[in-house]
Amino acid sequence: MSTPKALQQPLTLKLASNAFLIFWLLLAVFPLFWILAMSFKSPVDAFSSSALDVVIGPETLSRGNGLSALDIIFGVVVLWVSARLAMRWLMPMAAGDGLIQRVFSWLVACLGFGLLFVAVFFFLLPWVLGPLNDIAGPLGRPVLGLTTEHYNAVWVENEFWRNFSNSLIVTAGVVTISLTVGTLAGYGLARSGSNLAFWILVIALVFRALPPTVLVAGYLPAFVNSAEILRPWLGENAPTLYGQPLAVIAVLASINQPFTIWMLRSFFQNIPTDLDEAARVDGCTHFQAFRWVIMPVMWPGVITTGLFSFLLAYNDFLVTSLLLDQSNQTMVPAIAGYFNRETTTTDQVEAVAAAVSITAPLFLLVMVFQRQIVSGLTAGAVKG
Amino acid sequence: MKFRTFAMFVGPSIFLMVLFIAAPLVSVFLQSFQITQPVVEMQEVETCTAGFLTQTCTTETKTVPKLDEFGNIVTTTEWVGLLSYQRVLQLDAVGAAISSGNWGDILNIDFWKALRFTLTFTLITLPFVIGMGLAIAMVVNNATKSMKGPVIFVSLLPFIITPVIGALSIRWLFYGDGIVTVWLEALFDTNLSVAANGWAVEFLMMFYRVWHVAPFAFVIFYAGLQTVNQDTLESAIIDGASRFDRLRYVIVPHLMPLIVFITLIHLMDAYRAFEEVVGFSSQAQRITLQWLTYDLLQPDDAGNRAISRASASAMLTMIGIVIILMPPLRRTWRDHKGG
C-alpha cells in the first residue's frame, strides 16, 4: 500500500518523530538497564561516578571476575536462540483437551525448557568455554567485569528463595481463585441485561477505586483477633488469620474481583450470544453451555485477565507488608528491608540484585505474553 | 437468564466482595468513631534503692495495663464520636495557623501535608501522562512496521515492572552519587544533593509516575489511532487542513473517549499513590494520603496500631474518591436510563 502524496511526511517531521521515539525508548529502558548493570559489578564499580566503569567494571575485572569476548559471543548466541525457541515452541506446546490439562502440560514444558536452559547456560557453556578461552589468545582474555556474588548473597545467604516461594504461593492462589470466581461472574453479568447486573457492575466500579489501605484498616483488627472471634464456631482450632498466606490470598483475590469481572465481562460480550442459544437449543443447561461451548472460545480472555491478576498479586506491597509477618513475607515487601538497612555499599548492591531478581520474571512475562497484555489493556478502554 | 441461574454464576464473586470489601468498609466506618484501648490501672509502686543508713524509697503511681486470667491485656472499646477525625485533621492547629497568618504552618500537620502533595501529584502528572502517551502513540504509529513489535515490548517494561522496584530504579540513578546526579553536577558545575531537597524528591516522584503510566496511555491511544477514519482525514486535507489542524480537529476528537477513560483511571490511581513514598523513602519530606493511613496501621515502638486514627484518615481519603467518581457515575446512570 503506498501512502498518498498528501499524507507523506516531510523529512524534518520524520526525523523529529524518530528522534522522539529513540528518546522515549532510552528513557523507558535506561533505569532498568542500569540496575541490571550495577547488580553484576563489585560495589566500587557499581557506584563509580564514571558511567563507563559501571558498564565495563575494571575493579570487578581486576578481582578476576570477567568475561572474555568469546564468552560474550557464545552467551549472546545461546540467549538469543533460546529466546527464539521459547517464543516459537512454548505457546503451541499447550496440548491436551480441557483447560487444566493444557495449563499443566504448558507448565511442564516451561519447566523442562527452563531446566534445559540452566543446564546449557550455566554448566555446559562454562565447561566448553574454559579450555577454548585458553587457546583463543586475545579473544579469550577477560574484557567485561561481571560477578554473580551479590545474587549468591541474596538468594543463598539471605534466603531470598523463601520470599520467592511465598510470592509464588500467593500469586498462584490469587490467580486461581480470582479467575475461577471471576469467569463465572463475568459470564453471568455479560449475559444478563437486568437492573441488578447493572448495579453490581456500578458498585464494582466504586470498589475498584477504593484505596487498599481503607480495606486493610478493616481487616487488621479482625485478623489479629480472629482466633477469639471465630472461637464460638470453630472451637479451639480457630486460626489467627494475621500472617496466614491463605488469608492474604483471599484478600487479594477479593480486592481484584471488581477489575476481573469488568474485564472478563467485556471479553464475554465479544462472544456472540448465538453460541449459547445454539447450545441451549441442543439441550444444554446454562452451566453446560458455559463449560462446553463458551469456555473453549474464551481462552484468550482468561489468559489475559490471569496475567493482570498475576501482576496485581506479584507487585503488591501494601497488603502483603501489613498482613504477613516476617517469617512468610513475599519478595516485594522483603526488599524494603534491604534498602532500609543499606549501610555499606555491598548492602546497596545486594538490594539492587534483589530488585533485578524480582524484575526478571516480569521481563519474561512481557516477552511471552506481549500480545495478550496489549489486548487486555485495550479491552476495557476502546468500548469506553 | 433466570434469576436463580444468574445468582449461581455471580454468587461466589458477590460473596467475596461482600466479605472482603463491603464488610471491612462498614467496619472501618464504625471504627473511625470508636477507640479501643487497653484498660489501665493506677498502681502505687514503691521502689527502694540501697542507701547509707536507710534505704531511699520513692513511691510513685504508675499506670499498668490490666490483665485477665490468661495474662492477656484487657481492652475496652468506647464510642468517641468525631475525636479520631479531630486528631487527624487537627482543626484547632489549622485555626491557629490561619488566625496567626502563618498559612504555611498548616502544611506541618501530616494530614494536610499529605492532602497537598496528593492533589498536586495527581493533577500535575495527569497532563503529562496524556501528552506523553499521545506523543509516543503517534510516533510509534509513524515508525516502520518491523520496528513496532520490539518498540511496544520496550515501552511496556516501565508499566509492567513492580511499582516499588520501578521507583527504586529511578531513585538509584539520583540519590547519593547516582549516575544522573553526577552528570547533572558536571553539567552545571555544582554540588547536588537530591535526597535532601524536598522539591527535587517531589519532582522525581512525579517523573516516576509519568514514566510508569505513560506506556498504559500509549497502548490505549495506539489502539485508538488504528481506528481513525481515513476518509475524514483525507477530506480534511482536501479542505486544506494543516498537519496540526488534522491532529487538533480530527484525531483528538476521535480519541476523546479514550482521553476521558485514561483521565479517570489516572485520577483514581494517582490519588491512591503509595509506592512512590516507599521507593523514594520520602516519608520525611512528602507523604501521600494512602501512606498516612498505612503509617498509622504500622505498629509503633510499643507495638500498638493506631486503628481508629487510621480508620478516620481512611474515611477522609474516601471523600476524595467519591468526588472523583461522581461525574463518570452520573454519566453511566444517564446512559443506563436512556438506553
PDB file of N, CA and C in Angstrom, chain A residues 26-68:
ATOM      1  N   LEU A  26      15.002   5.096  25.121  1.00  0.00           N
ATOM      2  CA  LEU A  26      16.120   5.198  26.069  1.00  0.00           C
ATOM      3  C   LEU A  26      15.605   5.479  27.465  1.00  0.00           C
ATOM      4  N   LEU A  27      14.648   6.405  27.551  1.00  0.00           N
ATOM      5  CA  LEU A  27      14.083   6.767  28.840  1.00  0.00           C
ATOM      6  C   LEU A  27      13.423   5.557  29.498  1.00  0.00           C
ATOM      7  N   ALA A  28      12.730   4.766  28.687  1.00  0.00           N
ATOM      8  CA  ALA A  28      11.997   3.630  29.238  1.00  0.00           C
ATOM      9  C   ALA A  28      12.950   2.585  29.757  1.00  0.00           C
ATOM     10  N   VAL A  29      14.046   2.391  29.053  1.00  0.00           N
ATOM     11  CA  VAL A  29      14.851   1.216  29.352  1.00  0.00           C
ATOM     12  C   VAL A  29      16.058   1.540  30.222  1.00  0.00           C
ATOM     13  N   PHE A  30      16.470   2.832  30.259  1.00  0.00           N
ATOM     14  CA  PHE A  30      17.719   3.152  30.936  1.00  0.00           C
ATOM     15  C   PHE A  30      17.737   2.782  32.422  1.00  0.00           C
ATOM     16  N   PRO A  31      16.719   3.182  33.220  1.00  0.00           N
ATOM     17  CA  PRO A  31      16.788   2.820  34.643  1.00  0.00           C
ATOM     18  C   PRO A  31      16.887   1.319  34.855  1.00  0.00           C
ATOM     19  N   LEU A  32      16.178   0.558  34.023  1.00  0.00           N
ATOM     20  CA  LEU A  32      16.192  -0.896  34.190  1.00  0.00           C
ATOM     21  C   LEU A  32      17.534  -1.471  33.770  1.00  0.00           C
ATOM     22  N   PHE A  33      18.048  -0.978  32.634  1.00  0.00           N
ATOM     23  CA  PHE A  33      19.353  -1.435  32.184  1.00  0.00           C
ATOM     24  C   PHE A  33      20.402  -1.117  33.239  1.00  0.00           C
ATOM     25  N   TRP A  34      20.263   0.057  33.855  1.00  0.00           N
ATOM     26  CA  TRP A  34      21.281   0.488  34.803  1.00  0.00           C
ATOM     27  C   TRP A  34      21.309  -0.394  36.042  1.00  0.00           C
ATOM     28  N   ILE A  35      20.141  -0.739  36.580  1.00  0.00           N
ATOM     29  CA  ILE A  35      20.179  -1.609  37.766  1.00  0.00           C
ATOM     30  C   ILE A  35      20.693  -2.994  37.379  1.00  0.00           C
ATOM     31  N   LEU A  36      20.416  -3.417  36.155  1.00  0.00           N
ATOM     32  CA  LEU A  36      20.954  -4.713  35.712  1.00  0.00           C
ATOM     33  C   LEU A  36      22.479  -4.667  35.690  1.00  0.00           C
ATOM     34  N   ALA A  37      23.025  -3.567  35.113  1.00  0.00           N
ATOM     35  CA  ALA A  37      24.480  -3.452  35.034  1.00  0.00           C
ATOM     36  C   ALA A  37      25.089  -3.371  36.427  1.00  0.00           C
ATOM     37  N   MET A  38      24.457  -2.586  37.317  1.00  0.00           N
ATOM     38  CA  MET A  38      25.007  -2.429  38.663  1.00  0.00           C
ATOM     39  C   MET A  38      25.036  -3.743  39.419  1.00  0.00           C
ATOM     40  N   SER A  39      24.000  -4.558  39.216  1.00  0.00           N
ATOM     41  CA  SER A  39      23.856  -5.739  40.058  1.00  0.00           C
ATOM     42  C   SER A  39      24.954  -6.759  39.801  1.00  0.00           C
ATOM     43  N   PHE A  40      25.652  -6.646  38.674  1.00  0.00           N
ATOM     44  CA  PHE A  40      26.682  -7.637  38.360  1.00  0.00           C
ATOM     45  C   PHE A  40      28.091  -7.134  38.673  1.00  0.00           C
ATOM     46  N   LYS A  41      28.192  -5.945  39.282  1.00  0.00           N
ATOM     47  CA  LYS A  41      29.520  -5.373  39.496  1.00  0.00           C
ATOM     48  C   LYS A  41      29.873  -5.352  40.972  1.00  0.00           C
ATOM     49  N   SER A  42      31.178  -5.277  41.232  1.00  0.00           N
ATOM     50  CA  SER A  42      31.579  -5.115  42.623  1.00  0.00           C
ATOM     51  C   SER A  42      31.177  -3.710  43.060  1.00  0.00           C
ATOM     52  N   PRO A  43      30.940  -3.493  44.381  1.00  0.00           N
ATOM     53  CA  PRO A  43      30.399  -2.209  44.835  1.00  0.00           C
ATOM     54  C   PRO A  43      31.177  -0.996  44.331  1.00  0.00           C
ATOM     55  N   VAL A  44      32.514  -1.094  44.257  1.00  0.00           N
ATOM     56  CA  VAL A  44      33.294   0.067  43.806  1.00  0.00           C
ATOM     57  C   VAL A  44      32.879   0.474  42.399  1.00  0.00           C
ATOM     58  N   ASP A  45      32.717  -0.519  41.527  1.00  0.00           N
ATOM     59  CA  ASP A  45      32.316  -0.223  40.152  1.00  0.00           C
ATOM     60  C   ASP A  45      30.870   0.235  40.082  1.00  0.00           C
ATOM     61  N   ALA A  46      30.000  -0.440  40.862  1.00  0.00           N
ATOM     62  CA  ALA A  46      28.570  -0.163  40.749  1.00  0.00           C
ATOM     63  C   ALA A  46      28.267   1.282  41.105  1.00  0.00           C
ATOM     64  N   PHE A  47      29.020   1.860  42.067  1.00  0.00           N
ATOM     65  CA  PHE A  47      28.758   3.235  42.455  1.00  0.00           C
ATOM     66  C   PHE A  47      29.831   4.179  41.949  1.00  0.00           C
ATOM     67  N   SER A  48      30.526   3.761  40.911  1.00  0.00           N
ATOM     68  CA  SER A  48      31.534   4.625  40.321  1.00  0.00           C
ATOM     69  C   SER A  48      30.855   5.819  39.658  1.00  0.00           C
ATOM     70  N   SER A  49      31.586   6.957  39.639  1.00  0.00           N
ATOM     71  CA  SER A  49      30.974   8.146  39.048  1.00  0.00           C
ATOM     72  C   SER A  49      31.155   8.171  37.533  1.00  0.00           C
ATOM     73  N   SER A  50      31.931   7.221  37.015  1.00  0.00           N
ATOM     74  CA  SER A  50      32.082   7.157  35.566  1.00  0.00           C
ATOM     75  C   SER A  50      31.164   6.084  35.011  1.00  0.00           C
ATOM     76  N   ALA A  51      30.315   6.486  34.072  1.00  0.00           N
ATOM     77  CA  ALA A  51      29.326   5.548  33.547  1.00  0.00           C
ATOM     78  C   ALA A  51      29.996   4.349  32.895  1.00  0.00           C
ATOM     79  N   LEU A  52      31.121   4.611  32.248  1.00  0.00           N
ATOM     80  CA  LEU A  52      31.811   3.538  31.546  1.00  0.00           C
ATOM     81  C   LEU A  52      32.291   2.473  32.531  1.00  0.00           C
ATOM     82  N   ASP A  53      32.759   2.930  33.696  1.00  0.00           N
ATOM     83  CA  ASP A  53      33.227   1.984  34.709  1.00  0.00           C
ATOM     84  C   ASP A  53      32.103   1.074  35.181  1.00  0.00           C
ATOM     85  N   VAL A  54      30.891   1.651  35.282  1.00  0.00           N
ATOM     86  CA  VAL A  54      29.774   0.833  35.757  1.00  0.00           C
ATOM     87  C   VAL A  54      29.471  -0.250  34.733  1.00  0.00           C
ATOM     88  N   VAL A  55      29.581   0.094  33.465  1.00  0.00           N
ATOM     89  CA  VAL A  55      29.247  -0.890  32.434  1.00  0.00           C
ATOM     90  C   VAL A  55      30.371  -1.906  32.270  1.00  0.00           C
ATOM     91  N   ILE A  56      31.617  -1.433  32.210  1.00  0.00           N
ATOM     92  CA  ILE A  56      32.741  -2.338  31.946  1.00  0.00           C
ATOM     93  C   ILE A  56      33.227  -3.026  33.217  1.00  0.00           C
ATOM     94  N   GLY A  57      33.299  -2.261  34.296  1.00  0.00           N
ATOM     95  CA  GLY A  57      33.672  -2.858  35.571  1.00  0.00           C
ATOM     96  C   GLY A  57      35.134  -3.209  35.724  1.00  0.00           C
ATOM     97  N   PRO A  58      36.067  -2.225  35.688  1.00  0.00           N
ATOM     98  CA  PRO A  58      37.500  -2.547  35.797  1.00  0.00           C
ATOM     99  C   PRO A  58      37.857  -3.166  37.155  1.00  0.00           C
ATOM    100  N   GLU A  59      37.250  -2.660  38.218  1.00  0.00           N
ATOM    101  CA  GLU A  59      37.564  -3.188  39.557  1.00  0.00           C
ATOM    102  C   GLU A  59      37.128  -4.650  39.675  1.00  0.00           C
ATOM    103  N   THR A  60      35.930  -4.929  39.148  1.00  0.00           N
ATOM    104  CA  THR A  60      35.442  -6.305  39.159  1.00  0.00           C
ATOM    105  C   THR A  60      36.377  -7.191  38.356  1.00  0.00           C
ATOM    106  N   LEU A  61      36.840  -6.633  37.235  1.00  0.00           N
ATOM    107  CA  LEU A  61      37.713  -7.387  36.342  1.00  0.00           C
ATOM    108  C   LEU A  61      39.026  -7.710  37.031  1.00  0.00           C
ATOM    109  N   SER A  62      39.554  -6.696  37.781  1.00  0.00           N
ATOM    110  CA  SER A  62      40.858  -6.893  38.404  1.00  0.00           C
ATOM    111  C   SER A  62      40.774  -7.931  39.516  1.00  0.00           C
ATOM    112  N   ARG A  63      39.575  -8.190  40.012  1.00  0.00           N
ATOM    113  CA  ARG A  63      39.449  -9.246  41.017  1.00  0.00           C
ATOM    114  C   ARG A  63      39.306 -10.624  40.372  1.00  0.00           C
ATOM    115  N   GLY A  64      39.397 -10.642  39.068  1.00  0.00           N
ATOM    116  CA  GLY A  64      39.382 -11.936  38.388  1.00  0.00           C
ATOM    117  C   GLY A  64      37.997 -12.414  38.001  1.00  0.00           C
ATOM    118  N   ASN A  65      36.989 -11.528  38.105  1.00  0.00           N
ATOM    119  CA  ASN A  65      35.660 -11.915  37.637  1.00  0.00           C
ATOM    120  C   ASN A  65      35.383 -11.203  36.326  1.00  0.00           C
ATOM    121  N   GLY A  66      35.431 -11.929  35.242  1.00  0.00           N
ATOM    122  CA  GLY A  66      35.189 -11.248  33.988  1.00  0.00           C
ATOM    123  C   GLY A  66      34.838 -12.216  32.887  1.00  0.00           C
ATOM    124  N   LEU A  67      34.354 -11.654  31.799  1.00  0.00           N
ATOM    125  CA  LEU A  67      34.013 -12.461  30.636  1.00  0.00           C
ATOM    126  C   LEU A  67      34.912 -12.061  29.482  1.00  0.00           C
ATOM    127  N   SER A  68      35.316 -13.029  28.689  1.00  0.00           N
ATOM    128  CA  SER A  68      36.099 -12.700  27.505  1.00  0.00           C
ATOM    129  C   SER A  68      35.154 -12.445  26.344  1.00  0.00           C
TER     130      SER A  68
END
